[in-house]
XYZ file of C-alpha atoms in Angstrom:
450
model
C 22.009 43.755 8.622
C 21.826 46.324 6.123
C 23.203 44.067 2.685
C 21.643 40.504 2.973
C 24.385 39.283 1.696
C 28.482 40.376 1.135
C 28.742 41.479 -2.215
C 32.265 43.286 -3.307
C 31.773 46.763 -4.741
C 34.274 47.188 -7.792
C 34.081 50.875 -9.636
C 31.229 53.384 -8.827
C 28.199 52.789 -11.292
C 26.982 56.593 -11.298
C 23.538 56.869 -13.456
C 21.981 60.193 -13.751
C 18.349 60.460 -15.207
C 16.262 64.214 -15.165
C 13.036 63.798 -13.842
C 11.507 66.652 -14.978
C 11.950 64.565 -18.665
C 9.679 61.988 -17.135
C 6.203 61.541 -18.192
C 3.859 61.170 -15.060
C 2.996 57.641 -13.965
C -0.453 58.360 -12.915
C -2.493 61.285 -13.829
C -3.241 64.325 -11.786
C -6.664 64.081 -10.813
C -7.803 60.832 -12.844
C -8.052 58.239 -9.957
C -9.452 59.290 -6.479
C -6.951 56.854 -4.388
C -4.467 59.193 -4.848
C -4.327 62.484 -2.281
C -4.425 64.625 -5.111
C -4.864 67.808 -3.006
C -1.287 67.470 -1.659
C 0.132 67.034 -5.174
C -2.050 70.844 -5.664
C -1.089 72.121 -2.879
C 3.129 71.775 -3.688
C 2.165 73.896 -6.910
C 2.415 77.194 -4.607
C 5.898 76.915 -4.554
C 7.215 77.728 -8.273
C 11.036 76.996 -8.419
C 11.005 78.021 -11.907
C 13.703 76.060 -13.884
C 16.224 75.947 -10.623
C 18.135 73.116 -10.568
C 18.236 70.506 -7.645
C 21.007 67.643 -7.465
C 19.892 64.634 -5.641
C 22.284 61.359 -4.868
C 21.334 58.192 -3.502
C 21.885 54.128 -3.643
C 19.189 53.207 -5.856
C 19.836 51.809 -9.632
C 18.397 50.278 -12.423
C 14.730 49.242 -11.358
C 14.736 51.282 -8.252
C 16.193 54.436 -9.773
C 13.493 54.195 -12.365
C 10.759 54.165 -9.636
C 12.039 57.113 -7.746
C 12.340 59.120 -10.753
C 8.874 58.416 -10.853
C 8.413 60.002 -7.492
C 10.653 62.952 -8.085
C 8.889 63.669 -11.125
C 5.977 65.328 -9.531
C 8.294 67.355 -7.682
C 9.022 68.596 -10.972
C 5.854 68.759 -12.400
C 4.262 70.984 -9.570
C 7.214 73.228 -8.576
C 8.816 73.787 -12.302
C 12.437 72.523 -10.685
C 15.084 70.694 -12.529
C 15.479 67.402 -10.642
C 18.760 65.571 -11.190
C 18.870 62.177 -9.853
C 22.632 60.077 -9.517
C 22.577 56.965 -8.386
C 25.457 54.456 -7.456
C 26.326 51.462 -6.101
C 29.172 52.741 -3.881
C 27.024 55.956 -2.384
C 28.687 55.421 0.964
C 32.217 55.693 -0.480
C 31.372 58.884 -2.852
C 29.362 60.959 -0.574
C 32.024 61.125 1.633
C 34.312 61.909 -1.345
C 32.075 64.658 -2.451
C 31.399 66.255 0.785
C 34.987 66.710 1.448
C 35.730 67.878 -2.413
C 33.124 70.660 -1.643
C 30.859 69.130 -4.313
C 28.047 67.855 -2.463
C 24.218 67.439 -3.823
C 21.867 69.200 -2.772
C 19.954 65.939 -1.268
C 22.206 62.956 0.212
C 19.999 60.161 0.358
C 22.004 57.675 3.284
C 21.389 53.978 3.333
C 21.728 53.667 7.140
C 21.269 56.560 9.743
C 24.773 55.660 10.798
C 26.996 57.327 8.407
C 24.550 60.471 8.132
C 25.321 60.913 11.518
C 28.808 60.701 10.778
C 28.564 63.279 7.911
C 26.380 65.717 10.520
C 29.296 65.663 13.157
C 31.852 66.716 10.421
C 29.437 69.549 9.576
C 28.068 68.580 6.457
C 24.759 68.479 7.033
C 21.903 70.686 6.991
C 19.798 71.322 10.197
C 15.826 70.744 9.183
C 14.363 72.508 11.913
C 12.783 71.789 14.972
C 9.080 72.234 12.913
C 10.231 69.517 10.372
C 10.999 67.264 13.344
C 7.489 67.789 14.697
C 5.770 67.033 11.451
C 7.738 64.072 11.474
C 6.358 63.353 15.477
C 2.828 63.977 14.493
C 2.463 62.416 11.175
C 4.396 59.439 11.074
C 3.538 56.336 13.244
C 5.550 55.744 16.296
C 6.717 59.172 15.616
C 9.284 59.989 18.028
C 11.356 57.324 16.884
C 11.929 58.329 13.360
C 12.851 61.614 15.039
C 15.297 60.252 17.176
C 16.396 58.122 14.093
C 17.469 61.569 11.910
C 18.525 63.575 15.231
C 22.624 63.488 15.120
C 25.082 65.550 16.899
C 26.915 68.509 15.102
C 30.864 69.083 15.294
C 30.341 70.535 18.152
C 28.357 68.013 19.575
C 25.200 69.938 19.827
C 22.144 67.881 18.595
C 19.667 69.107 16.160
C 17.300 66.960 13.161
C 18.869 66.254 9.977
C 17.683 63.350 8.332
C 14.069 62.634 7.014
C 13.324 59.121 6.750
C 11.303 58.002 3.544
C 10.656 54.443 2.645
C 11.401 51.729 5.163
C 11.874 47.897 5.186
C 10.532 45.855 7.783
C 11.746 42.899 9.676
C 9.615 41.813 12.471
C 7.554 39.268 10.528
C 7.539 35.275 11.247
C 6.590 33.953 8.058
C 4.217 29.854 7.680
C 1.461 28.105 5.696
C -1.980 29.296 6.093
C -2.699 25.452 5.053
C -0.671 24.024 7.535
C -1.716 26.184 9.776
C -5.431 25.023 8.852
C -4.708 21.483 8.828
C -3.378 21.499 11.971
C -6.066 24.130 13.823
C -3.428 26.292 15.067
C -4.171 30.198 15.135
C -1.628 33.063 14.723
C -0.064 33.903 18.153
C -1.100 37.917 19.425
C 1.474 37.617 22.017
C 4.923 36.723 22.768
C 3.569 33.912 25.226
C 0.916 32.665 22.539
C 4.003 32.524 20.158
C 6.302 30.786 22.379
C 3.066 28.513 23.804
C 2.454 27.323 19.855
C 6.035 26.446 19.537
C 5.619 24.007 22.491
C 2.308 22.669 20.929
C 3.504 21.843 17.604
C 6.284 19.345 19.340
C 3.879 17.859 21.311
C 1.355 17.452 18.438
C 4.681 15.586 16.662
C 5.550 18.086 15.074
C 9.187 20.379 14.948
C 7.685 24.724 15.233
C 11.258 26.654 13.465
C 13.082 26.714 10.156
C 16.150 28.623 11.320
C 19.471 29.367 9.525
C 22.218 31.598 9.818
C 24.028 30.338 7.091
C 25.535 32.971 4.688
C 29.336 32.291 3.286
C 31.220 35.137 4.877
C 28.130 36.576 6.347
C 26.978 33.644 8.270
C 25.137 34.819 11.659
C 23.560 37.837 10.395
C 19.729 36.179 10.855
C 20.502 35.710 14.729
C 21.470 39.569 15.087
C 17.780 40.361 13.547
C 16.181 37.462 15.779
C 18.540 39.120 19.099
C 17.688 43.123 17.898
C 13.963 42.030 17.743
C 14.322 39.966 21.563
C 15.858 43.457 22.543
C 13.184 45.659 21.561
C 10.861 43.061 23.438
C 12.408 43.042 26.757
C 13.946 45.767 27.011
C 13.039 49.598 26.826
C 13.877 51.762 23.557
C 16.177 53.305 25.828
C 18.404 50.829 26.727
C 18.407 49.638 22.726
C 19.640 52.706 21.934
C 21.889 52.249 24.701
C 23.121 49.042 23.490
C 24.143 50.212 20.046
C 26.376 53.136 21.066
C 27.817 50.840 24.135
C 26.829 53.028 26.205
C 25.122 49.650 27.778
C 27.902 47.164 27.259
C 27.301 43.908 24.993
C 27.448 41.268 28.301
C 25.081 43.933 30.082
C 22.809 41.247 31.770
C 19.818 42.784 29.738
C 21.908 42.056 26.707
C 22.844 38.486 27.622
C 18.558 37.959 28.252
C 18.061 38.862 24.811
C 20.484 36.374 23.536
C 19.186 33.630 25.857
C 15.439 34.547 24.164
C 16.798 33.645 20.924
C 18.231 30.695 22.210
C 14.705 30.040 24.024
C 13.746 29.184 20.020
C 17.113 27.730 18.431
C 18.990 26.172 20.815
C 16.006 23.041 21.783
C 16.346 20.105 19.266
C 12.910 19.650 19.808
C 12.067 23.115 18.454
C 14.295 23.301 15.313
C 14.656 21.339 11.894
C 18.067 19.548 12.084
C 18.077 20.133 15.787
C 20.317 23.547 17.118
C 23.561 21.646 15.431
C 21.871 22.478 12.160
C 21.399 26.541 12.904
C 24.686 27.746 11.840
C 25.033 25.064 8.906
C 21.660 25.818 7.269
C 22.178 28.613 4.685
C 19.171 31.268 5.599
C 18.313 31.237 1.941
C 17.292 27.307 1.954
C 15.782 27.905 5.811
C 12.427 28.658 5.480
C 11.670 25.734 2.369
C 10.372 23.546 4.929
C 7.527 25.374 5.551
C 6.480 24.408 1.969
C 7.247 20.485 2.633
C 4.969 17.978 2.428
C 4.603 16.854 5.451
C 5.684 20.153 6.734
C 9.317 20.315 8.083
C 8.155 23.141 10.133
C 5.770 25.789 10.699
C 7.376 28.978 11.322
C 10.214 31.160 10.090
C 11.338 34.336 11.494
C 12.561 36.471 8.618
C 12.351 40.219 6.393
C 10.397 41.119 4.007
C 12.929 40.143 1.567
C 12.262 36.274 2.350
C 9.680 35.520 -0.507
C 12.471 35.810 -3.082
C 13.873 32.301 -1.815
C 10.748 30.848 -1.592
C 10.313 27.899 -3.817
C 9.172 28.641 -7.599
C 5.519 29.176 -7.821
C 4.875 30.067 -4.353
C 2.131 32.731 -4.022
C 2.650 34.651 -0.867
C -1.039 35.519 0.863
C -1.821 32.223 -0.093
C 0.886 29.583 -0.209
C 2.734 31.338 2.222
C 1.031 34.452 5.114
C 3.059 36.250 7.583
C 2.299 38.044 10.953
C 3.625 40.515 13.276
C 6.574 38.768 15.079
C 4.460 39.757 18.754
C 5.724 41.557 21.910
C 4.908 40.157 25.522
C 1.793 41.417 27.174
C 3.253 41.171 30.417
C 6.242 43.848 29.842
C 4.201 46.224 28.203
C 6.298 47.192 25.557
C 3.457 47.945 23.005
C 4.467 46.838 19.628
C 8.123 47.595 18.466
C 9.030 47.231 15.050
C 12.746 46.437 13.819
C 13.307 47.941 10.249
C 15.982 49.823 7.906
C 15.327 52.458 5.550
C 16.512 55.065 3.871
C 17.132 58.704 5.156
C 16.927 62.161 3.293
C 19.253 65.214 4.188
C 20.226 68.654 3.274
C 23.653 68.419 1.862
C 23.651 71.513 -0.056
C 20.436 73.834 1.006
C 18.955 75.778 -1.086
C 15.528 76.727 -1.868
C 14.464 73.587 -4.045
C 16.112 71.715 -1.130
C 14.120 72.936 1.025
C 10.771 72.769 -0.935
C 11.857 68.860 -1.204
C 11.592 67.741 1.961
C 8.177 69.804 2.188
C 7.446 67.094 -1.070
C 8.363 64.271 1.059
C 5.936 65.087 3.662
C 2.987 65.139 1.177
C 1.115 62.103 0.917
C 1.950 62.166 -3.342
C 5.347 61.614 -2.589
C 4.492 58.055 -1.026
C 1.373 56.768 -3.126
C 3.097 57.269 -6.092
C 6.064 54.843 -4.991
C 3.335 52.942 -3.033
C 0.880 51.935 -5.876
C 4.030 50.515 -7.932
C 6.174 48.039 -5.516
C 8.710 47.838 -3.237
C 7.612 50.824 -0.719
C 6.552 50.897 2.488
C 6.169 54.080 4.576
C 4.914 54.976 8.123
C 3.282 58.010 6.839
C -0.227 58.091 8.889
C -1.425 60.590 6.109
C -1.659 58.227 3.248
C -4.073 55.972 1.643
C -2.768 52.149 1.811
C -5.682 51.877 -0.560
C -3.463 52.881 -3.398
C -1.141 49.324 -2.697
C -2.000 47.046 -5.935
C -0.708 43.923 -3.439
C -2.555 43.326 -0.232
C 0.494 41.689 1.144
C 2.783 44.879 1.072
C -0.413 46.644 2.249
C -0.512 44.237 5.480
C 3.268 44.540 5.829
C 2.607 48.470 5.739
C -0.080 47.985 8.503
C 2.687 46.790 10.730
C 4.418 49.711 10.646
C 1.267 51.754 11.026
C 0.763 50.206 14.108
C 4.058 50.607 15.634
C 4.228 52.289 18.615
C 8.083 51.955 18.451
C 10.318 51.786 15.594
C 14.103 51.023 15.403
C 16.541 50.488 12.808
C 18.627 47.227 12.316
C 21.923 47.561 15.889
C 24.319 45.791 13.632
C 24.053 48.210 10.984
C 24.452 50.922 13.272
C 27.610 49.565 15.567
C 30.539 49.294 13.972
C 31.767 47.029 11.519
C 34.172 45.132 13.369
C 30.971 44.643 15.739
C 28.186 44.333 13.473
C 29.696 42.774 10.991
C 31.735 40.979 12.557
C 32.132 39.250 16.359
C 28.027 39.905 16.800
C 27.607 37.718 13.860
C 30.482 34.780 14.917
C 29.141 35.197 18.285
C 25.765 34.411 17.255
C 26.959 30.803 15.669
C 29.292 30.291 18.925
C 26.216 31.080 20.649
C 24.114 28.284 18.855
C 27.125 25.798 18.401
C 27.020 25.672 21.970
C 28.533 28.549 23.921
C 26.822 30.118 26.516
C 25.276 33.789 25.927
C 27.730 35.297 28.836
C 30.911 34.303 27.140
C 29.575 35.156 23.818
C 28.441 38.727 25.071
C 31.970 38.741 26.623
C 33.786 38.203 23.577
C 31.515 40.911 21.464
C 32.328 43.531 24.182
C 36.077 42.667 24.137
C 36.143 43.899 20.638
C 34.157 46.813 21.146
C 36.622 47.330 23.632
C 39.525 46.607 21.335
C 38.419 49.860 18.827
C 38.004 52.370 21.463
């Protein structure tokens, strides 16, 4: 899900900063991580003074780091780069767009409601060359195309969103010292992951921390867990399938990705508390166990996000390790990634507008963000050399070597789906239902907004 947790937007915080104001974080030139050719190269388009308007989700810490970004945009071309950020974008893009005020960039949280703004016509096409940059240069390629392509108003499809930095969330998180202790190895496969779950119970032992508690959110972790089963038994295809209902919920290949996650939380044996504990055990107290002494368990499917509830003092690379949450060998899948991210369009074009999104395929535009925090990017072009913590630059390698990328279903379905019955399905499902009724019951709403 897209927002870890519910949190009630009030009034619109709206913070503007100029980036061209901005002194530059790391000097042209000085250290020779950086692709400083690309940051050289953007200089041949001189913008001279003209203004661009850019408006996105990010605040306080985060608006400060991609002002740092944007500000080589303004140091090379000579634009005027206006950043707004606010913590009800969804609600005030839309609001803009139909006031005839739009930005010149409209940086979406989820793909969904871009699309959304593209079928009412206010977005601008990118071009079928941007879209093949994007194949070419990005890992797993045609997927962040098909990620930005939307239909128009009059349905005709064309690429209008440019993704640029991306959260992951196939990752199963444990204790290299457990791990050690214990002379288990990290699974390469879905069969070496399931087969270690089966040998830590009969070394004594219970494999999972799993919870789905989350107040009025509670459930949300399963719809990760079932998105990731999806995208490992099934084909991109029919995940894409699934999230428009153009495959319905209780599709039988639907209902097998449900009973995968059950595979892991629905055996006592496999699970601290046993399955009755799943939906009980708030997702932010899940994965302590891992950190017990003796360990509780050994393994916790979660985000990137997951460190921050990790108990005080824990140093992740060494305390606590993570690794690719692994496909099946048999289906030959290759290796899917589940993710969100953010998504850059066109809102108002113009010729700064367009010389952005030529910035955002320059390598600058990502190191910059990438040798401060909180960045990840599938960019092939880059240098991961430039991350300052080799745990971000291992979670970046995952992407890198995705040959299949999709973003978060629930986000994209709608709320009264993915937000809703998926994620009370989810704790029927582990209180005891089977994964056919549950599927039923998801569909019957999908059914019930048509």
């Amino acid at each position: 899900m897209k927002k870890m947790f519910l949190m009630t937007v009030a009034a619109a915080a709206l913070v503007a900063g100029t980036a061209a104001a901005q002194e530059l974080k790391f000097a042209p030139g000085e250290d020779a991580k950086f692709n400083w050719a690309s940051f050289e190269e953007l200089k041949k388009t001189q913008l001279d003074g003209e203004q661009i308007t850019i408006f996105g989700p990010w605040l306080g810490p985060d608006q400060q780091l991609v002002e740092s970004v944007l500000a080589y945009f303004a140091a090379a071309t000579g634009a005027d780069v206006r950043y707004t950020g606010s913590d009800s974008f969804e609600q005030q893009i839309a609001v803009d767009l139909e006031a005839g005020s739009a930005p010149n960039i409209a940086i979406f949280p989820q793909p969904g409601l871009a699309s959304d703004m593209a079928k009412r016509g206010f977005l601008t096409d990118l071009g079928a060359e941007n879209a093949t940059w994007l194949k070419d240069n990005y890992a797993a390629g045609q997927s962040w195309v098909d990620l930005g392509t939307y239909a128009d108003k009059d349905g005709n499809k064309a690429f209008y969103g440019f993704p640029y930095k991306t959260d992951v969330k196939s990752l199963v998180w444990y204790s290299p010292e457990n791990f050690e202790d214990a002379g288990y190895e990290v699974p390469q496969t879905m069969e070496e992951l399931k087969a270690l779950t089966e040998k830590i119970v009969a070394d004594g032992g219970t494999p999972w921390c799993i919870g789905l508690g989350s107040g009025a959110a509670t459930g949300w972790p399963a719809t990760d867990w079932v998105e990731d089963m999806m995208l490992r038994t099934a084909s991109p295809a029919d995940y894409d399938k699934w999230v428009s209902n153009e495959m319905k919920f209780d599709d039988p290949i639907v209902v097998n990705a449900i009973n995968e996650f059950g595979w892991f939380a629905k055996n006592d044996k496999f699970v601290v508390g046993g399955a009755g504990a799943v939906a009980s055990t708030d997702f932010r107290d899940s994965p302590k166990g891992l950190f017990a002494s003796p360990p509780q368990c050994y393994l916790h499917h979660q985000a990137s996000f997951i460190p921050s509830f990790f108990p005080e003092g824990t140093s992740v690379g060494e305390d606590a390790d993570f690794f690719y949450f692994p496909a099946y060998a048999e289906k030959d899948l290759g290796s899917p990634v589940l993710g969100a991210g953010t998504t850059f369009t066109i809102t108002k074009d113009s010729k700064a507008a367009r010389a952005f999104i030529e910035f955002l395929k320059s390598p600058i535009a990502h190191e910059v963000w990438m040798a401060q925090k909180g960045f990840l990017t599938p960019h092939k072009g880059v240098n991961t050399e430039v991350f300052t913590d080799p745990t971000v630059r291992k979670m970046n390698d995952v992407l890198l070597q995705a040959t299949t990328f999709r973003f978060d279903a629930s986000d994209l379905m709608p709320g009264a789906v993915g937000a809703g019955s998926f994620w009370t399905g989810m704790v029927d499902f582990v209180g005891g239902k089977s994964a056919e009724d549950v599927a039923k019951s998801i569909q019957a709403t999908w059914d019930g907004i048509k």
